[in-house]
Amino acid sequence: DAKTTQPNSMESNEEEPVHLPCNHSTISGTDYIHWYRQLPSQGPEYVIHGLTSNVNNRMASLAIAEDRKSSTLILHRATLRDAAVYYCILRVPSNNDMRFGAGTRLTVKP
Amino acid sequence: DVKVTQSSRYLVKRTGEKVFLECVQDMDHENMFWYRQDPGLGLRLIYFSYDVKMKEKGDIPEGYSVSREKKERFSLILESASTNQTSMYLCASSHIYEQYFGPGTRLTVT
């Protein structure tokens, strides 16, 4: 299975943009890139996903490198409620199981 | 809203006991998953199921079994609980790609 690599932790200031990187150099041509986040004392929640093109939704933007070996989750204006562990995951389209890594713990400072 | 419920938020069991963790989803999802989460290790997939009476091993199935007799219910069974199974257990369900998680069960085996 293709793996992802993320920094263990990142810090951001409130109301500033945050760029969370993810490396997936062994990604195959059909793997989807998914991002989830886990707020304290809760189960993970879906954030965004993409295949080749950049994606935007109400929560975040996903920028995917042209060679697809890396991607970046962008929070345009971090709030204190965005403090969470963010997981970058690759999903094989032929099945629906996903492998979560350790993720990046984002701290947002007021 | 999709709802995934787990039978207990906190559970304390003794070594050697048989433990049942129940998960119920109300959105008629075909796919259901059991993960465990430990500090520094992220979420690890134990078992998943694509349909009633079907099951697939995840990354760490040893010491666990599962049961899916009805579409909405997916049970995780610890045949003989051990202290190294002390963990947070998370259940999820999905239709296509977005997984919806329950609140988790924190199991302590003494």
Short mmCIF file of C-alpha atoms in Angstrom, two decimals:
data_model
loop_
_atom_site.label_atom_id
_atom_site.label_comp_id
_atom_site.label_asym_id
_atom_site.label_seq_id
_atom_site.Cartn_x
_atom_site.Cartn_y
_atom_site.Cartn_z
CA ASP A 1 0.00 0.00 0.00
CA ALA A 2 1.20 3.51 -0.80
CA LYS A 3 2.25 5.47 2.29
CA THR A 4 2.01 9.11 3.27
CA THR A 5 4.48 11.21 5.25
CA GLN A 6 3.42 14.21 7.31
CA PRO A 7 5.16 16.40 9.88
CA ASN A 8 4.33 15.38 13.43
CA SER A 9 3.23 18.85 14.45
CA MET A 10 2.73 22.39 13.19
CA GLU A 11 1.81 25.69 14.75
CA SER A 12 -0.19 28.55 13.36
CA ASN A 13 -1.49 31.91 14.49
CA GLU A 14 -5.20 32.55 14.58
CA GLU A 15 -6.65 34.10 11.41
CA GLU A 16 -3.58 33.27 9.36
CA PRO A 17 -3.45 30.70 6.54
CA VAL A 18 -2.09 27.25 7.28
CA HIS A 19 -0.45 24.94 4.77
CA LEU A 20 -0.30 21.31 5.89
CA PRO A 21 2.02 19.24 3.68
CA CYS A 22 1.82 15.57 2.79
CA ASN A 23 4.27 13.48 0.78
CA HIS A 24 3.09 10.39 -1.06
CA SER A 25 5.89 9.58 -3.48
CA THR A 26 4.66 6.01 -4.15
CA ILE A 27 1.13 7.03 -5.08
CA SER A 28 -0.34 5.12 -7.99
CA GLY A 29 -2.22 6.73 -10.84
CA THR A 30 -5.66 5.90 -9.52
CA ASP A 31 -5.22 6.56 -5.78
CA TYR A 32 -7.35 9.33 -4.34
CA ILE A 33 -5.89 11.73 -1.77
CA HIS A 34 -8.10 12.19 1.26
CA TRP A 35 -7.80 14.47 4.27
CA TYR A 36 -9.52 13.93 7.59
CA ARG A 37 -9.16 15.75 10.87
CA GLN A 38 -9.74 14.71 14.45
CA LEU A 39 -10.80 17.26 17.01
CA PRO A 40 -10.05 16.53 20.68
CA SER A 41 -12.22 13.76 22.15
CA GLN A 42 -13.99 13.10 18.84
CA GLY A 43 -13.77 10.65 15.98
CA PRO A 44 -12.14 11.80 12.72
CA GLU A 45 -14.20 13.80 10.26
CA TYR A 46 -13.87 14.12 6.50
CA VAL A 47 -12.30 17.35 5.23
CA ILE A 48 -11.66 17.05 1.50
CA HIS A 49 -10.41 14.72 -1.21
CA GLY A 50 -9.06 14.90 -4.75
CA LEU A 51 -7.43 12.97 -7.56
CA THR A 52 -5.46 15.32 -9.83
CA SER A 53 -6.97 18.79 -9.81
CA ASN A 54 -7.01 21.23 -6.92
CA VAL A 55 -10.22 21.15 -4.91
CA ASN A 56 -12.04 23.67 -2.76
CA ASN A 57 -14.87 23.26 -0.29
CA ARG A 58 -16.26 25.21 2.63
CA MET A 59 -13.71 23.76 5.03
CA ALA A 60 -10.45 23.89 3.09
CA SER A 61 -8.58 23.73 -0.20
CA LEU A 62 -6.48 20.87 -1.48
CA ALA A 63 -3.52 21.61 -3.72
CA ILE A 64 -2.12 18.58 -5.53
CA ALA A 65 1.32 18.65 -7.12
CA GLU A 66 1.50 18.06 -10.84
CA ASP A 67 3.36 14.77 -10.37
CA ARG A 68 0.92 13.85 -7.54
CA LYS A 69 3.78 12.92 -5.24
CA SER A 70 2.73 15.52 -2.71
CA SER A 71 -0.28 17.56 -1.68
CA THR A 72 -1.07 20.43 0.65
CA LEU A 73 -4.16 21.06 2.71
CA ILE A 74 -4.82 24.76 3.01
CA LEU A 75 -6.88 26.34 5.78
CA HIS A 76 -7.38 29.90 4.60
CA ARG A 77 -7.92 31.48 8.00
CA ALA A 78 -7.13 29.30 10.98
CA THR A 79 -9.39 29.53 13.99
CA LEU A 80 -8.92 28.07 17.44
CA ARG A 81 -11.51 25.43 16.50
CA ASP A 82 -9.22 24.19 13.74
CA ALA A 83 -6.77 22.83 16.32
CA ALA A 84 -6.80 19.11 15.58
CA VAL A 85 -4.81 16.20 14.18
CA TYR A 86 -4.93 16.23 10.38
CA TYR A 87 -4.56 12.98 8.46
CA CYS A 88 -3.53 12.62 4.83
CA ILE A 89 -4.61 9.27 3.43
CA LEU A 90 -4.46 7.51 0.06
CA ARG A 91 -7.50 5.53 -1.02
CA VAL A 92 -7.48 2.83 -3.67
CA PRO A 93 -10.71 3.26 -5.66
CA SER A 94 -11.35 -0.45 -5.94
CA ASN A 95 -11.94 -0.72 -2.22
CA ASN A 96 -13.08 1.56 0.52
CA ASP A 97 -10.65 0.87 3.31
CA MET A 98 -8.17 3.58 4.15
CA ARG A 99 -4.97 3.50 6.16
CA PHE A 100 -4.51 6.39 8.57
CA GLY A 101 -1.01 7.37 9.65
CA ALA A 102 -0.08 9.37 12.74
CA GLY A 103 -1.11 12.68 11.17
CA THR A 104 -0.04 16.26 11.91
CA ARG A 105 -1.09 17.87 15.16
CA LEU A 106 -1.99 21.47 14.41
CA THR A 107 -1.83 24.00 17.24
CA VAL A 108 -3.49 27.38 16.67
CA LYS A 109 -2.27 30.22 18.84
CA PRO A 110 -4.52 33.18 19.63
CA ASP B 1 -27.18 13.72 9.50
CA VAL B 2 -25.36 10.43 9.47
CA LYS B 3 -25.14 8.92 12.87
CA VAL B 4 -22.72 6.27 14.02
CA THR B 5 -23.18 5.19 17.59
CA GLN B 6 -21.04 2.99 19.77
CA SER B 7 -22.43 1.09 22.71
CA SER B 8 -20.18 2.59 25.39
CA ARG B 9 -17.89 5.61 25.73
CA TYR B 10 -15.86 3.99 28.51
CA LEU B 11 -15.41 0.32 29.37
CA VAL B 12 -13.27 -1.45 31.96
CA LYS B 13 -12.73 -5.20 31.66
CA ARG B 14 -10.50 -7.78 33.27
CA THR B 15 -7.83 -9.81 31.53
CA GLY B 16 -9.30 -12.92 29.96
CA GLU B 17 -12.85 -11.59 29.68
CA LYS B 18 -14.76 -11.74 26.40
CA VAL B 19 -15.56 -8.21 25.28
CA PHE B 20 -18.15 -7.04 22.77
CA LEU B 21 -18.00 -3.58 21.23
CA GLU B 22 -21.10 -2.66 19.28
CA CYS B 23 -21.44 -0.15 16.47
CA VAL B 24 -24.66 0.94 14.77
CA GLN B 25 -25.12 3.26 11.79
CA ASP B 26 -28.39 4.70 10.54
CA MET B 27 -27.59 5.57 6.91
CA ASP B 28 -27.83 2.17 5.24
CA HIS B 29 -24.10 2.20 4.48
CA GLU B 30 -22.60 -0.93 2.98
CA ASN B 31 -19.13 -0.47 4.46
CA MET B 32 -18.21 -0.54 8.13
CA PHE B 33 -14.83 -0.38 9.83
CA TRP B 34 -13.18 -0.91 13.20
CA TYR B 35 -10.00 0.98 14.14
CA ARG B 36 -7.97 1.29 17.28
CA GLN B 37 -6.12 4.46 18.16
CA ASP B 38 -3.03 4.62 20.35
CA PRO B 39 -0.80 7.62 21.14
CA GLY B 40 1.82 8.17 18.47
CA LEU B 41 0.44 5.41 16.23
CA GLY B 42 -2.61 7.12 14.74
CA LEU B 43 -5.56 4.97 13.69
CA ARG B 44 -4.92 1.38 12.73
CA LEU B 45 -7.47 -0.68 10.86
CA ILE B 46 -8.52 -3.88 12.62
CA TYR B 47 -11.32 -5.26 10.43
CA PHE B 48 -13.80 -4.00 7.87
CA SER B 49 -16.90 -5.27 6.16
CA TYR B 50 -18.36 -4.56 2.72
CA ASP B 51 -21.66 -6.27 3.30
CA VAL B 52 -23.68 -8.38 5.70
CA LYS B 53 -21.79 -11.50 6.77
CA MET B 54 -18.68 -10.35 4.93
CA LYS B 55 -15.47 -9.34 6.67
CA GLU B 56 -11.92 -8.48 5.72
CA LYS B 57 -8.82 -8.30 7.87
CA GLY B 58 -7.16 -4.96 8.31
CA ASP B 59 -3.61 -4.35 9.47
CA ILE B 60 -3.90 -5.66 13.05
CA PRO B 61 -6.61 -8.37 13.26
CA GLU B 62 -4.79 -10.60 15.75
CA GLY B 63 -6.74 -11.05 18.96
CA TYR B 64 -9.97 -9.70 17.45
CA SER B 65 -12.94 -11.03 15.53
CA VAL B 66 -16.00 -9.31 14.07
CA SER B 67 -19.61 -10.03 13.32
CA ARG B 68 -21.97 -8.40 10.84
CA GLU B 69 -25.35 -10.11 10.93
CA LYS B 70 -27.32 -6.99 9.99
CA LYS B 71 -26.36 -4.18 7.67
CA GLU B 72 -26.56 -1.49 10.32
CA ARG B 73 -24.58 -3.28 13.01
CA PHE B 74 -20.90 -4.23 13.16
CA SER B 75 -19.52 -5.83 16.30
CA LEU B 76 -15.92 -6.13 17.40
CA ILE B 77 -15.13 -9.07 19.69
CA LEU B 78 -12.15 -9.55 21.92
CA GLU B 79 -12.25 -13.28 22.65
CA SER B 80 -9.92 -13.04 25.64
CA ALA B 81 -9.02 -9.48 26.51
CA SER B 82 -5.41 -8.66 27.28
CA THR B 83 -3.80 -5.55 28.72
CA ASN B 84 -2.22 -4.68 25.37
CA GLN B 85 -5.73 -4.25 23.98
CA THR B 86 -6.26 -1.22 26.20
CA SER B 87 -6.99 1.47 23.63
CA MET B 88 -9.51 3.80 22.03
CA TYR B 89 -11.71 1.91 19.58
CA LEU B 90 -13.37 3.78 16.74
CA CYS B 91 -16.08 2.52 14.43
CA ALA B 92 -16.85 4.07 11.03
CA SER B 93 -19.24 3.54 8.15
CA SER B 94 -19.23 4.68 4.54
CA HIS B 95 -21.21 4.45 1.33
CA ILE B 96 -18.57 5.41 -1.22
CA TYR B 97 -15.56 7.34 0.02
CA GLU B 98 -16.45 9.50 3.01
CA GLN B 99 -16.16 7.64 6.29
CA TYR B 100 -18.33 8.71 9.21
CA PHE B 101 -16.94 7.94 12.63
CA GLY B 102 -18.55 7.22 15.95
CA PRO B 103 -17.40 8.92 19.17
CA GLY B 104 -15.16 6.03 20.19
CA THR B 105 -15.01 3.58 23.10
CA ARG B 106 -12.13 3.87 25.51
CA LEU B 107 -11.44 0.32 26.67
CA THR B 108 -9.24 -0.39 29.66
CA VAL B 109 -8.20 -3.97 30.35
CA THR B 110 -6.86 -4.54 33.85
#
